mmCIF file of C-alpha atoms in Angstrom:
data_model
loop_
_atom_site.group_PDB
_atom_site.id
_atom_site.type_symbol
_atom_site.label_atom_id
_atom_site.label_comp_id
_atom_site.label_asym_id
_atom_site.label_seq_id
_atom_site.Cartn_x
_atom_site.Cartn_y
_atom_site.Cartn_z
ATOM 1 C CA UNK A 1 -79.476 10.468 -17.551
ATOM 2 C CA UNK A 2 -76.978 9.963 -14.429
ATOM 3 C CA UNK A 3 -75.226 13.243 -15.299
ATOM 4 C CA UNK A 4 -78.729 15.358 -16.293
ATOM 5 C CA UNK A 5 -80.485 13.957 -12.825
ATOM 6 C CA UNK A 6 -76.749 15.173 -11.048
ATOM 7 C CA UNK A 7 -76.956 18.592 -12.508
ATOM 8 C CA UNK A 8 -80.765 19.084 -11.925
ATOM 9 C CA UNK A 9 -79.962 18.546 -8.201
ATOM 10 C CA UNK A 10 -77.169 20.790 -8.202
ATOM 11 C CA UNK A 11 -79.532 23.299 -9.675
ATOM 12 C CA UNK A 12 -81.987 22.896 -7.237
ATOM 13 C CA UNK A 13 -79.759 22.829 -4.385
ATOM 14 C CA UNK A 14 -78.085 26.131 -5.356
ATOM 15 C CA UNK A 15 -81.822 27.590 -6.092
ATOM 16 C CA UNK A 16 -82.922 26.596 -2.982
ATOM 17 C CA UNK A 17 -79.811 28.097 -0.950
ATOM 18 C CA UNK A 18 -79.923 31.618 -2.971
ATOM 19 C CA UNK A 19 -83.821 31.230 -1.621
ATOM 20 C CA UNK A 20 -83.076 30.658 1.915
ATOM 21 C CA UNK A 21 -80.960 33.515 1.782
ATOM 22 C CA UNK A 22 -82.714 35.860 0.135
ATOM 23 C CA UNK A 23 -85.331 34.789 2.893
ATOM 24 C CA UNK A 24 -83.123 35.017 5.847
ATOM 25 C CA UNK A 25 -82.415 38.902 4.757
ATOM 26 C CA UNK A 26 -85.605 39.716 4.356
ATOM 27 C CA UNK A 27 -86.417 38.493 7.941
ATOM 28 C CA UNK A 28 -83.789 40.177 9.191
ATOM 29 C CA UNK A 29 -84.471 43.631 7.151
ATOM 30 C CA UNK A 30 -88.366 43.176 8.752
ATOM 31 C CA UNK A 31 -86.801 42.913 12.292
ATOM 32 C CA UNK A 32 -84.168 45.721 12.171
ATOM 33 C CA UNK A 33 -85.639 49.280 13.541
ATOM 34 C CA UNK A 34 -83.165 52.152 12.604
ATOM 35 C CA UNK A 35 -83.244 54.485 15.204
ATOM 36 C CA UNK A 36 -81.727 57.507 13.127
ATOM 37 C CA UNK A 37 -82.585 58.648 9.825
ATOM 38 C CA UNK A 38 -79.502 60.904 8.886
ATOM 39 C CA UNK A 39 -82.222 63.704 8.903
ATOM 40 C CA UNK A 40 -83.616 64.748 12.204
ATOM 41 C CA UNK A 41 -84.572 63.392 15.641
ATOM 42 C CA UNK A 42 -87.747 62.191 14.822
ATOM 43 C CA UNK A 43 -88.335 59.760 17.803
ATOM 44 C CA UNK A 44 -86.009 61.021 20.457
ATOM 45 C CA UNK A 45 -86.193 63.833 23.030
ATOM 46 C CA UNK A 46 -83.451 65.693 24.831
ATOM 47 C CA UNK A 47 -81.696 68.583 25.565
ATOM 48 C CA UNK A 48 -82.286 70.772 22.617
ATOM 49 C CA UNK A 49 -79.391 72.961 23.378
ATOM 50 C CA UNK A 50 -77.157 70.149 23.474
ATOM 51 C CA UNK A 51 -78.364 67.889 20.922
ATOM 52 C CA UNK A 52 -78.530 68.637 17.539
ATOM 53 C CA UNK A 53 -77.891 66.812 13.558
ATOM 54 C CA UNK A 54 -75.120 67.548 11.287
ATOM 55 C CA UNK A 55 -73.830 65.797 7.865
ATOM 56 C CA UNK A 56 -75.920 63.037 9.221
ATOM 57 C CA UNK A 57 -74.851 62.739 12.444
ATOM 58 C CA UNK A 58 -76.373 62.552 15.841
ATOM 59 C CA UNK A 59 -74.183 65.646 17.893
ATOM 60 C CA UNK A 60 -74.111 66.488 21.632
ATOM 61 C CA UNK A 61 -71.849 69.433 22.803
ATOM 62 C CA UNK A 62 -70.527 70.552 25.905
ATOM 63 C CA UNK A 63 -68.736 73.691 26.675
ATOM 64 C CA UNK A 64 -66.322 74.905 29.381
ATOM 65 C CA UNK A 65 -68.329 78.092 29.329
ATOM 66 C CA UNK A 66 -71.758 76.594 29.294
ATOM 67 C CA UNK A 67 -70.742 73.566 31.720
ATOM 68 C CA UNK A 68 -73.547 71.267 32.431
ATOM 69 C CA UNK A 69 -74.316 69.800 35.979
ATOM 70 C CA UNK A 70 -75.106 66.339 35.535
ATOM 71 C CA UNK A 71 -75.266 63.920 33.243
ATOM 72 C CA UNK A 72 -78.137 64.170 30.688
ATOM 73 C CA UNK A 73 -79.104 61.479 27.611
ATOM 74 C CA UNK A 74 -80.873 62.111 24.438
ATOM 75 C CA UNK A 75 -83.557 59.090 24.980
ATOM 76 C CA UNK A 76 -85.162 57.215 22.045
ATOM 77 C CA UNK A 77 -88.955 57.515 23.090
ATOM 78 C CA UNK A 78 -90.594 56.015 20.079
ATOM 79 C CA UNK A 79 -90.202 52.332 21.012
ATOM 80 C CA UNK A 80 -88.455 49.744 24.129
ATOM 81 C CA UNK A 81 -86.321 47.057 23.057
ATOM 82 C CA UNK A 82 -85.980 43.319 25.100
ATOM 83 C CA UNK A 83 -83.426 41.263 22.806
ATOM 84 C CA UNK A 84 -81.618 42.854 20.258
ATOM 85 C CA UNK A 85 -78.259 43.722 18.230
ATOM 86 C CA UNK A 86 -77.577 47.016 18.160
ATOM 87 C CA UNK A 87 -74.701 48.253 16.204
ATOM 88 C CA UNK A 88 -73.993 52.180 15.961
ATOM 89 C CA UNK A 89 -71.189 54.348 14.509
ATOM 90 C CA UNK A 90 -69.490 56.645 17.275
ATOM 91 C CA UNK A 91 -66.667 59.776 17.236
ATOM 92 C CA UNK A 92 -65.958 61.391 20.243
ATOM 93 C CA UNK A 93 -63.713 64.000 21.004
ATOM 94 C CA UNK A 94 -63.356 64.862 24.822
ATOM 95 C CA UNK A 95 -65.161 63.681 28.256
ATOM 96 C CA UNK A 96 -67.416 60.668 28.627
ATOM 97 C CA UNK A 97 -70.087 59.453 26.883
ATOM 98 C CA UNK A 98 -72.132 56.367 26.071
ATOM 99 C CA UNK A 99 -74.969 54.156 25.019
ATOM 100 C CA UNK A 100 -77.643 53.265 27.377
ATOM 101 C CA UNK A 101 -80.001 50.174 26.907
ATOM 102 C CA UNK A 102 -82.847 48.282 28.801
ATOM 103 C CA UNK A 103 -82.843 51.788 30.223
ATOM 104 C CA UNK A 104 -85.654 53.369 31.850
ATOM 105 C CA UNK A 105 -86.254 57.553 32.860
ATOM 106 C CA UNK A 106 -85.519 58.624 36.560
ATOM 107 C CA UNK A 107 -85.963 62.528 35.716
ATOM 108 C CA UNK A 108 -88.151 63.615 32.527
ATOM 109 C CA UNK A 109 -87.321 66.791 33.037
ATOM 110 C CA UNK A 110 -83.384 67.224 32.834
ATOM 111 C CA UNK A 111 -83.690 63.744 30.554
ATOM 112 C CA UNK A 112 -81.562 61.355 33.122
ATOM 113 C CA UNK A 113 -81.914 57.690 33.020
ATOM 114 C CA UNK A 114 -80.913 54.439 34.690
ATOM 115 C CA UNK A 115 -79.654 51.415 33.398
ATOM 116 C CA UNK A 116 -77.294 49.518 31.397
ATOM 117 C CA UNK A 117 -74.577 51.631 29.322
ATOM 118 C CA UNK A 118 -72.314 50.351 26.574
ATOM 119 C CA UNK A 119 -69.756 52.761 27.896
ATOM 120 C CA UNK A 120 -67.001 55.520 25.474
ATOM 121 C CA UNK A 121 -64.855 57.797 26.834
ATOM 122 C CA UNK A 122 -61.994 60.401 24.827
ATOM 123 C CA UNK A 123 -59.206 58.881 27.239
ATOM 124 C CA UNK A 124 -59.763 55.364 26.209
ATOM 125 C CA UNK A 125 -59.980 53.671 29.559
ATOM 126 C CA UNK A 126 -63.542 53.207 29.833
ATOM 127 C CA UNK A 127 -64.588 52.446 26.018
ATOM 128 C CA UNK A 128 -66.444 48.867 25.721
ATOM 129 C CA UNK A 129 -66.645 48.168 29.533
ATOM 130 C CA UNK A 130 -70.181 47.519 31.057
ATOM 131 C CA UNK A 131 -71.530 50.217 32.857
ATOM 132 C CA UNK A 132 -74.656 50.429 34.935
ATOM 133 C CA UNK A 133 -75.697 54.155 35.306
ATOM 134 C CA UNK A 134 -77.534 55.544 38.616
ATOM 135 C CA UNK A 135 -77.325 51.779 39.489
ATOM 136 C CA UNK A 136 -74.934 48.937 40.431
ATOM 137 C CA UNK A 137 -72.063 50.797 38.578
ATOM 138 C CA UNK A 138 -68.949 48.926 36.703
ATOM 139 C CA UNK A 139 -70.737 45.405 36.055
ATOM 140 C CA UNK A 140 -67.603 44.370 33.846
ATOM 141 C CA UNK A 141 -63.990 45.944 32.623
ATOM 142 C CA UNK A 142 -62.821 45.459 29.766
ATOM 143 C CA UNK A 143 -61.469 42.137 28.573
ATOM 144 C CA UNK A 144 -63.855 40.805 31.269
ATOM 145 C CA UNK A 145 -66.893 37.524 31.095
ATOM 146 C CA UNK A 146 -68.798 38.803 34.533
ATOM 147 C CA UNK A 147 -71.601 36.615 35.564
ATOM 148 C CA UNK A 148 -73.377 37.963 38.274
ATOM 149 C CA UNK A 149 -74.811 35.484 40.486
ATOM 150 C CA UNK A 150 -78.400 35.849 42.256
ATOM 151 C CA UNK A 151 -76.747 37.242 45.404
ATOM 152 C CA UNK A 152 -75.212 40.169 43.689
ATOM 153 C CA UNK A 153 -72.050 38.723 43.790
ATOM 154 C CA UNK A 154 -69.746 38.483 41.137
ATOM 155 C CA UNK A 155 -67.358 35.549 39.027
ATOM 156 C CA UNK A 156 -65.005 36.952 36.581
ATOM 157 C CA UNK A 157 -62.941 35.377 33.828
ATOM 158 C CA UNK A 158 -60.340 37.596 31.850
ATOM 159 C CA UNK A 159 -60.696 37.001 28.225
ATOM 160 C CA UNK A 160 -58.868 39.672 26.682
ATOM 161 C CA UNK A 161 -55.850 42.426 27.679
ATOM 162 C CA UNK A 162 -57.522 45.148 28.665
ATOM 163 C CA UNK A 163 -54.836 47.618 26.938
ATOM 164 C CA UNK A 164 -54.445 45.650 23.504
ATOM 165 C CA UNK A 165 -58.217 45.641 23.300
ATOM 166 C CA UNK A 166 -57.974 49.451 23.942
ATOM 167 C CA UNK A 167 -55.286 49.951 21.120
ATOM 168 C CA UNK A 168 -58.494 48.321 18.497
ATOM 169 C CA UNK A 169 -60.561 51.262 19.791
ATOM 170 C CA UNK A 170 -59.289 54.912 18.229
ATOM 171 C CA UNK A 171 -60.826 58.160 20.275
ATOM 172 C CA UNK A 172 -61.310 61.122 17.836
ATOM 173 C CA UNK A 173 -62.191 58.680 14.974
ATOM 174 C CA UNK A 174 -65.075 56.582 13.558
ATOM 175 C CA UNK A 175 -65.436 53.384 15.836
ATOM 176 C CA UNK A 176 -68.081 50.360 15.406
ATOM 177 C CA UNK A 177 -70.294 49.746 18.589
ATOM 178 C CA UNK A 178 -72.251 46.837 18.649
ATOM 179 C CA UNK A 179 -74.340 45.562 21.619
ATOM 180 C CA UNK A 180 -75.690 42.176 22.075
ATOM 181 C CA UNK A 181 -78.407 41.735 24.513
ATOM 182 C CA UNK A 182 -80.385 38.316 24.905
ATOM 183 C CA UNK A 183 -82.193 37.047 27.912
ATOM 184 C CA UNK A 184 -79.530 37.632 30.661
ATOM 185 C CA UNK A 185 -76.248 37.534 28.399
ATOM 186 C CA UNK A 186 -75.353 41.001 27.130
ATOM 187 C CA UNK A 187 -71.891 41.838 24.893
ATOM 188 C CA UNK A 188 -69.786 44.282 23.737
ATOM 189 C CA UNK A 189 -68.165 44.680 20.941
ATOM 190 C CA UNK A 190 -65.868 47.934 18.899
ATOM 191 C CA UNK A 191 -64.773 47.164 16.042
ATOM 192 C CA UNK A 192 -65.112 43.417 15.416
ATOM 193 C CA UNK A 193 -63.494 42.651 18.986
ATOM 194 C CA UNK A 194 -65.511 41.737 22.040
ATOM 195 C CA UNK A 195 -64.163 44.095 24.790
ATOM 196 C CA UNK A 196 -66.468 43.335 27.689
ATOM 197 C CA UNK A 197 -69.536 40.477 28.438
ATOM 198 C CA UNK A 198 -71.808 39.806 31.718
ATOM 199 C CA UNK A 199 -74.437 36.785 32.673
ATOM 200 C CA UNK A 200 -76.750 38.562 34.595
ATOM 201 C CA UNK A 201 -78.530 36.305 37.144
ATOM 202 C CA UNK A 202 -79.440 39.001 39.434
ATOM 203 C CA UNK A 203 -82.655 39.124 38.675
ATOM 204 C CA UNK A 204 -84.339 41.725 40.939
ATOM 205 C CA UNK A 205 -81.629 44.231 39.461
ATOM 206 C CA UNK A 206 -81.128 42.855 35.248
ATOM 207 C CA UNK A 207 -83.353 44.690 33.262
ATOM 208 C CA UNK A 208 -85.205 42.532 30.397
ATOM 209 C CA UNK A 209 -86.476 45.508 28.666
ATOM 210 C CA UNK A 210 -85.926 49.224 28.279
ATOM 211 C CA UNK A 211 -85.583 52.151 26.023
ATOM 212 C CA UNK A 212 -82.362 52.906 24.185
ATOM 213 C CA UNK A 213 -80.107 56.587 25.185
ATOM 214 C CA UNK A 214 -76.863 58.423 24.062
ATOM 215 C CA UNK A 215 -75.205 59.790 26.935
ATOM 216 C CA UNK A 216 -73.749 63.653 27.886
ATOM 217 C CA UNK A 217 -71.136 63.586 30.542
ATOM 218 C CA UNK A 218 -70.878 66.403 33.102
ATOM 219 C CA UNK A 219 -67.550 67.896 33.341
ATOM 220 C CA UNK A 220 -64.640 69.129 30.444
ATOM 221 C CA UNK A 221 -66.465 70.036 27.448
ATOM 222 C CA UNK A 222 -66.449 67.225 25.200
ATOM 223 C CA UNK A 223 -68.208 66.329 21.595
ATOM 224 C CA UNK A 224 -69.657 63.002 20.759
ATOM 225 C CA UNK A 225 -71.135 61.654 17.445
ATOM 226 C CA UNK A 226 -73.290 58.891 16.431
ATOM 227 C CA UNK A 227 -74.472 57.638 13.201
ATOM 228 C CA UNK A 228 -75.947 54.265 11.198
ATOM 229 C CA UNK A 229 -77.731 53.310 14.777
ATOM 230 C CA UNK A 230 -79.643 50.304 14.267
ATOM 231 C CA UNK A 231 -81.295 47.555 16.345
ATOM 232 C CA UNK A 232 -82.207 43.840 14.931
ATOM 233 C CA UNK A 233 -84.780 42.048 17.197
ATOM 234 C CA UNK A 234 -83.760 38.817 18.196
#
């Protein structure tokens, strides 16, 4: 009796864990919005010159003979996000580029926005730092916890070497971005490692809510890739 009332419990515990899994992904599956279908750009407007899909791939391309003059975004119209994780595949081969969020329009018409930007760039010395574009600029560096108090001002707290976390990142290759944003604590991560992190207290500058943007740079032409972008709601 002992041993059958033992293994009935064991049963029951294991039942009730592959259960609470099985519920915990289907939650999760509910609350997860993928932005990109591997088809077309259903959702998102931009440049149509610049933007375009191939093999199942988001693509924006520059050229040196075509140069653009400013920076322009494909923007993800269909929905704004508040808390999320967003994780997205990236490749980029030249220039500057990145992924805005809690980001709002400034110009409809040549498709610029402000806000934050989970930064990339071909030469590596930008890629996972904490941008703020049209705004209050470099919020952290890389390898950097920034909380920014009330007063604008900032406390930092190196977590990481900046250069060894740039050797985990690999321009010209497939690269993990995921972005972390909750209340006033936003992350970075590429590949697995965190590369950059801010407390925003500033709250007549954070943004709690926003749409989500992949980013053109002006200057050298460049190509940048995106694919598998997704965003869980928190």
């Amino acid at each position: 009796m002992k041993i059958s009332f033992a293994l009935s419990l064991v049963c029951l515990f294991s039942v009730g864990s592959v259960a609470s899994a099985e519920d915990t992904a289907t939650a999760e599956a509910a609350d997860t919005v993928v932005l990109f279908d591997g088809k077309d750009l259903t959702g998102w407007v931009g440049r149509e010159d610049l933007w375009s899909t191939e093999d199942g791939q988001i693509v924006g391309r520059t050229t040196d003979s075509d140069p653009i003059d400013g920076n322009t975004f494909l923007i993800y119209k269909a929905e704004e996000f508040e808390n999320f994780e967003l994780t997205a595949e990236f490749k980029i081969e030249g220039g500057n580029s990145g992924i805005q969020y809690r980001s709002r329009v400034v110009d409809e018409a040549k498709y610029v926005v402000s806000g934050y930007q989970a930064d990339i760039d071909d030469a590596n010395k930008f890629a996972g730092i904490l941008y703020e574009e049209k705004a209050r600029g470099i919020l952290a560096l890389r390898g950097e916890t920034v909380t920014i108090g009330s007063d604008g001002k900032k406390s930092k707290v190196q977590f990481g070497n900046a250069e060894k976390l740039g050797n985990g990142i690999h321009p010209g290759k497939w690269n993990d971005f995921r972005v972390v944003a909750d209340g006033n604590h936003l992350q970075h991560f590429i590949n697995g490692a965190m590369t950059s992190e801010v407390i925003d207290e500033q709250s007549d500058k954070a943004a709690k809510t926003g749409i989500i943007a992949l980013q053109l740079h002006k200057g050298p032409a460049m190509t940048v890739r995106f694919k598998n972008i997704k965003i869980r709601k928190l």
